[in-house]
GROMACS .gro file of C-alpha atoms in nm:
model
  211
    1MET     CA    1   9.203  11.225   9.944
    2ILE     CA    2   9.325  10.946   9.641
    3TYR     CA    3   9.526  11.153   9.323
    4SER     CA    4   9.609  11.009   8.962
    5PHE     CA    5   9.762  11.171   8.721
    6ARG     CA    6  10.018  11.043   8.452
    7GLU     CA    7  10.388  11.093   8.387
    8SER     CA    8  10.734  10.870   8.348
    9ILE     CA    9  11.017  10.795   8.552
   10PHE     CA   10  11.349  10.925   8.529
   11THR     CA   11  11.690  10.905   8.641
   12GLU     CA   12  11.910  11.074   8.870
   13GLY     CA   13  12.188  10.956   8.954
   14ARG     CA   14  12.084  10.527   9.080
   15ARG     CA   15  11.781  10.648   9.179
   16GLY     CA   16  11.413  10.658   8.967
   17PHE     CA   17  11.132  10.893   9.045
   18ILE     CA   18  10.896  11.069   8.938
   19ARG     CA   19  10.750  11.422   8.928
   20ILE     CA   20  10.393  11.557   9.064
   21PRO     CA   21  10.314  11.804   8.821
   22PHE     CA   22  10.136  11.973   9.099
   23ASN     CA   23  10.091  12.174   9.412
   24VAL     CA   24  10.129  11.908   9.703
   25TRP     CA   25  10.054  12.167   9.970
   26ASP     CA   26   9.831  12.327   9.780
   27GLU     CA   27   9.630  12.034   9.675
   28THR     CA   28   9.706  11.844  10.043
   29SER     CA   29   9.786  12.132  10.321
   30LEU     CA   30  10.010  11.887  10.377
   31LYS     CA   31  10.409  11.943  10.426
   32GLY     CA   32  10.766  11.777  10.458
   33ASN     CA   33  10.826  11.474  10.401
   34ILE     CA   34  10.427  11.335  10.323
   35PRO     CA   35  10.422  10.931  10.374
   36CYS     CA   36  10.166  10.783  10.103
   37ARG     CA   37  10.057  10.496   9.964
   38VAL     CA   38  10.148  10.485   9.552
   39THR     CA   39   9.990  10.222   9.278
   40ILE     CA   40  10.166  10.206   8.904
   41GLU     CA   41  10.112   9.977   8.709
   42ALA     CA   42   9.923   9.818   8.985
   43GLN     CA   43  10.213   9.814   9.129
   44ALA     CA   44  10.162   9.977   9.482
   45PHE     CA   45  10.397  10.056   9.667
   46GLU     CA   46  10.517  10.356  10.004
   47CYS     CA   47  10.686  10.558  10.014
   48LYS     CA   48  10.789  10.955  10.187
   49LEU     CA   49  10.802  11.195   9.885
   50ILE     CA   50  11.064  11.452   9.848
   51PRO     CA   51  10.992  11.810   9.837
   52LYS     CA   52  11.167  11.983   9.632
   53GLY     CA   53  11.057  12.323   9.748
   54ASN     CA   54  10.743  12.551   9.692
   55GLY     CA   55  10.497  12.287   9.684
   56ASN     CA   56  10.675  12.078   9.401
   57TYR     CA   57  10.721  11.693   9.527
   58TRP     CA   58  10.905  11.424   9.347
   59ILE     CA   59  10.806  11.045   9.443
   60PRO     CA   60  11.084  10.782   9.482
   61VAL     CA   61  11.038  10.507   9.289
   62PRO     CA   62  11.165  10.112   9.376
   63LYS     CA   63  11.473  10.012   9.188
   64LYS     CA   64  11.279   9.665   9.169
   65ILE     CA   65  10.921   9.878   8.988
   66ARG     CA   66  11.113  10.117   8.856
   67THR     CA   67  11.330   9.814   8.631
   68ALA     CA   68  11.019   9.659   8.513
   69LEU     CA   69  10.849  10.022   8.363
   70ALA     CA   70  11.072  10.151   8.078
   71PRO     CA   71  11.149  10.496   8.231
   72GLU     CA   72  11.038  10.653   7.851
   73ASP     CA   73  10.692  10.548   7.843
   74THR     CA   74  10.427  10.705   8.128
   75TYR     CA   75  10.191  10.551   8.310
   76GLU     CA   76   9.885  10.533   8.539
   77ILE     CA   77   9.997  10.690   8.867
   78VAL     CA   78   9.766  10.662   9.163
   79MET     CA   79   9.818  10.839   9.521
   80GLU     CA   80   9.717  10.880   9.883
   81PRO     CA   81   9.846  11.003  10.136
   82ILE     CA   82   9.851  10.793  10.417
   83GLU     CA   83   9.943  10.833  10.853
   84ALA     CA   84  10.264  10.724  10.850
   85LEU     CA   85  10.446  10.417  10.644
   86SER     CA   86  10.353  10.082  10.689
   87ARG     CA   87  10.672   9.887  10.928
   88ILE     CA   88  10.866   9.643  10.766
   89ASN     CA   89  10.768   9.392  11.013
   90HIS     CA   90  10.380   9.385  10.928
   91HIS     CA   91  10.293   9.078  10.851
   92SER     CA   92  10.685   8.876  10.972
   93PRO     CA   93  10.743   8.443  11.000
   94TYR     CA   94  10.986   8.508  11.245
   95SER     CA   95  10.967   8.585  11.558
   96ARG     CA   96  11.153   8.648  11.926
   97GLU     CA   97  11.114   8.309  11.997
   98ASN     CA   98  11.142   8.196  11.618
   99PRO     CA   99  11.391   8.338  11.435
  100VAL     CA  100  11.546   8.369  11.161
  101ARG     CA  101  11.825   8.188  11.246
  102LYS     CA  102  12.061   8.108  11.549
  103ILE     CA  103  12.342   8.336  11.527
  104ASP     CA  104  12.666   8.102  11.590
  105GLY     CA  105  12.874   8.307  11.266
  106ILE     CA  106  12.898   8.542  11.065
  107GLU     CA  107  12.978   8.499  10.629
  108ALA     CA  108  13.085   8.811  10.575
  109ILE     CA  109  12.912   9.102  10.318
  110PRO     CA  110  13.143   9.409  10.185
  111ILE     CA  111  12.975   9.698  10.251
  112GLN     CA  112  12.862   9.900  10.077
  113ALA     CA  113  12.803  10.320  10.062
  114GLY     CA  114  12.478  10.390  10.055
  115LEU     CA  115  12.365  10.036  10.184
  116CYS     CA  116  12.565  10.022  10.493
  117GLY     CA  117  12.269   9.896  10.778
  118HIS     CA  118  12.180   9.654  10.510
  119CYS     CA  119  12.470   9.486  10.505
  120CYS     CA  120  12.492   9.437  10.843
  121VAL     CA  121  12.069   9.353  10.864
  122ALA     CA  122  12.191   9.109  10.567
  123MET     CA  123  12.516   8.921  10.825
  124LEU     CA  124  12.318   8.897  11.081
  125ALA     CA  125  12.008   8.673  10.932
  126GLY     CA  126  12.240   8.513  10.705
  127VAL     CA  127  12.028   8.666  10.345
  128SER     CA  128  12.091   8.812  10.050
  129LEU     CA  129  12.162   9.190  10.017
  130ALA     CA  130  11.941   9.167   9.782
  131ASP     CA  131  11.652   9.002  10.016
  132VAL     CA  132  11.722   9.327  10.299
  133VAL     CA  133  11.697   9.612  10.040
  134ALA     CA  134  11.368   9.427   9.911
  135LEU     CA  135  11.296   9.459  10.293
  136MET     CA  136  11.383   9.736  10.377
  137GLY     CA  137  11.394   9.957  10.042
  138GLU     CA  138  11.689  10.134   9.896
  139GLY     CA  139  11.823  10.451  10.064
  140HIS     CA  140  12.017  10.499  10.358
  141ALA     CA  141  11.908  10.229  10.702
  142SER     CA  142  11.885  10.467  11.031
  143TRP     CA  143  11.936  10.318  11.392
  144SER     CA  144  11.453  10.270  11.399
  145LYS     CA  145  11.469  10.128  11.044
  146ILE     CA  146  11.749   9.866  11.128
  147PRO     CA  147  11.572   9.768  11.414
  148GLU     CA  148  11.271   9.740  11.181
  149ALA     CA  149  11.441   9.483  11.013
  150LEU     CA  150  11.573   9.317  11.362
  151ASP     CA  151  11.224   9.205  11.452
  152TYR     CA  152  11.097   9.074  11.092
  153TYR     CA  153  11.392   8.888  11.095
  154GLY     CA  154  11.328   8.777  11.499
  155ILE     CA  155  11.699   8.955  11.608
  156SER     CA  156  11.679   8.986  11.972
  157TYR     CA  157  11.928   9.344  12.035
  158ALA     CA  158  11.996   9.554  12.272
  159PRO     CA  159  11.660   9.794  12.335
  160LYS     CA  160  11.942  10.174  12.376
  161ALA     CA  161  12.196  10.225  12.179
  162VAL     CA  162  12.580  10.338  12.341
  163TYR     CA  163  12.763  10.625  12.267
  164PRO     CA  164  13.032  10.538  12.430
  165ARG     CA  165  13.327  10.871  12.425
  166GLY     CA  166  13.554  10.877  12.209
  167GLY     CA  167  13.512  10.543  12.089
  168THR     CA  168  13.718  10.391  12.431
  169ASN     CA  169  13.479  10.189  12.521
  170PRO     CA  170  13.476   9.782  12.535
  171LEU     CA  171  13.182   9.648  12.267
  172PRO     CA  172  12.998   9.383  12.303
  173PRO     CA  173  13.073   9.026  12.107
  174CYS     CA  174  12.796   9.127  11.876
  175CYS     CA  175  12.606   9.446  11.779
  176ILE     CA  176  12.591   9.684  11.518
  177VAL     CA  177  12.774  10.021  11.502
  178SER     CA  178  12.759  10.388  11.403
  179ASN     CA  179  13.090  10.483  11.286
  180ASP     CA  180  13.185  10.755  11.073
  181ASN     CA  181  12.864  10.830  10.877
  182ARG     CA  182  12.865  10.431  10.826
  183PHE     CA  183  12.652  10.164  10.966
  184LEU     CA  184  12.951   9.860  11.060
  185LEU     CA  185  12.879   9.521  11.231
  186TRP     CA  186  13.070   9.396  11.487
  187TYR     CA  187  13.116   9.014  11.551
  188GLN     CA  188  13.374   8.800  11.788
  189GLY     CA  189  13.612   9.134  11.770
  190SER     CA  190  13.622   9.252  11.446
  191PHE     CA  191  13.408   9.436  11.203
  192CYS     CA  192  13.263   9.208  10.942
  193GLY     CA  193  13.320   9.366  10.521
  194VAL     CA  194  13.517   9.640  10.610
  195SER     CA  195  13.927   9.652  10.627
  196HIS     CA  196  13.971  10.021  10.809
  197VAL     CA  197  13.803  10.162  11.112
  198ASP     CA  198  13.906  10.417  11.301
  199PRO     CA  199  13.748  10.361  11.678
  200LYS     CA  200  13.717  10.714  11.776
  201LYS     CA  201  13.457  10.803  11.483
  202THR     CA  202  13.236  10.561  11.660
  203ILE     CA  203  12.975  10.752  11.784
  204SER     CA  204  12.735  10.454  11.909
  205TYR     CA  205  12.617  10.176  11.912
  206ARG     CA  206  12.356   9.888  11.963
  207GLU     CA  207  12.411   9.520  12.135
  208VAL     CA  208  12.293   9.224  11.926
  209PHE     CA  209  12.183   8.938  12.135
  210THR     CA  210  12.317   8.516  11.960
  211ASP     CA  211  12.244   8.342  12.351
   0.00000   0.00000   0.00000
């Protein structure tokens, strides 16, 4: 089912949203974080609707679309629930055999709050943080989303994350580390883009292959 309505974009913090002007539970019989395809002024994107309780939902608007539209105006919104979001490595020009680059060095990018996983991918791929944000979208990354981004760039990695005890396990030469509720990049004996890390707060890591 496709739904259309007119609404404006509002901001909360640094993010933009659209309020859905009807009870989503009643109209769709769906609950939770509902994947949708949304079109605003001929600009299409996919997202998961944000539940606000009692069937009320917000649409998160990507920054690149939000900045191109005036927040005080109302727009024609077309929304279609879908089974799942498309994988971000869809139509990638890269592969394991033809990666974006050979990882033989890292140019450090300062780890930014809310974009720590994006920063790790950008450093590994040797591309700008803005490029990775455009690929992965805004918001916190996860162990499910980071591998999709690595797949897009053709970067090889271990199939599973390792969960050490107390951060005492030696780290492989290159890996992405989950430490103190953030993702960090470890490369050749040091963390990149961050000044202080407590190894005891390491939760897990996933090796990235450079050979």
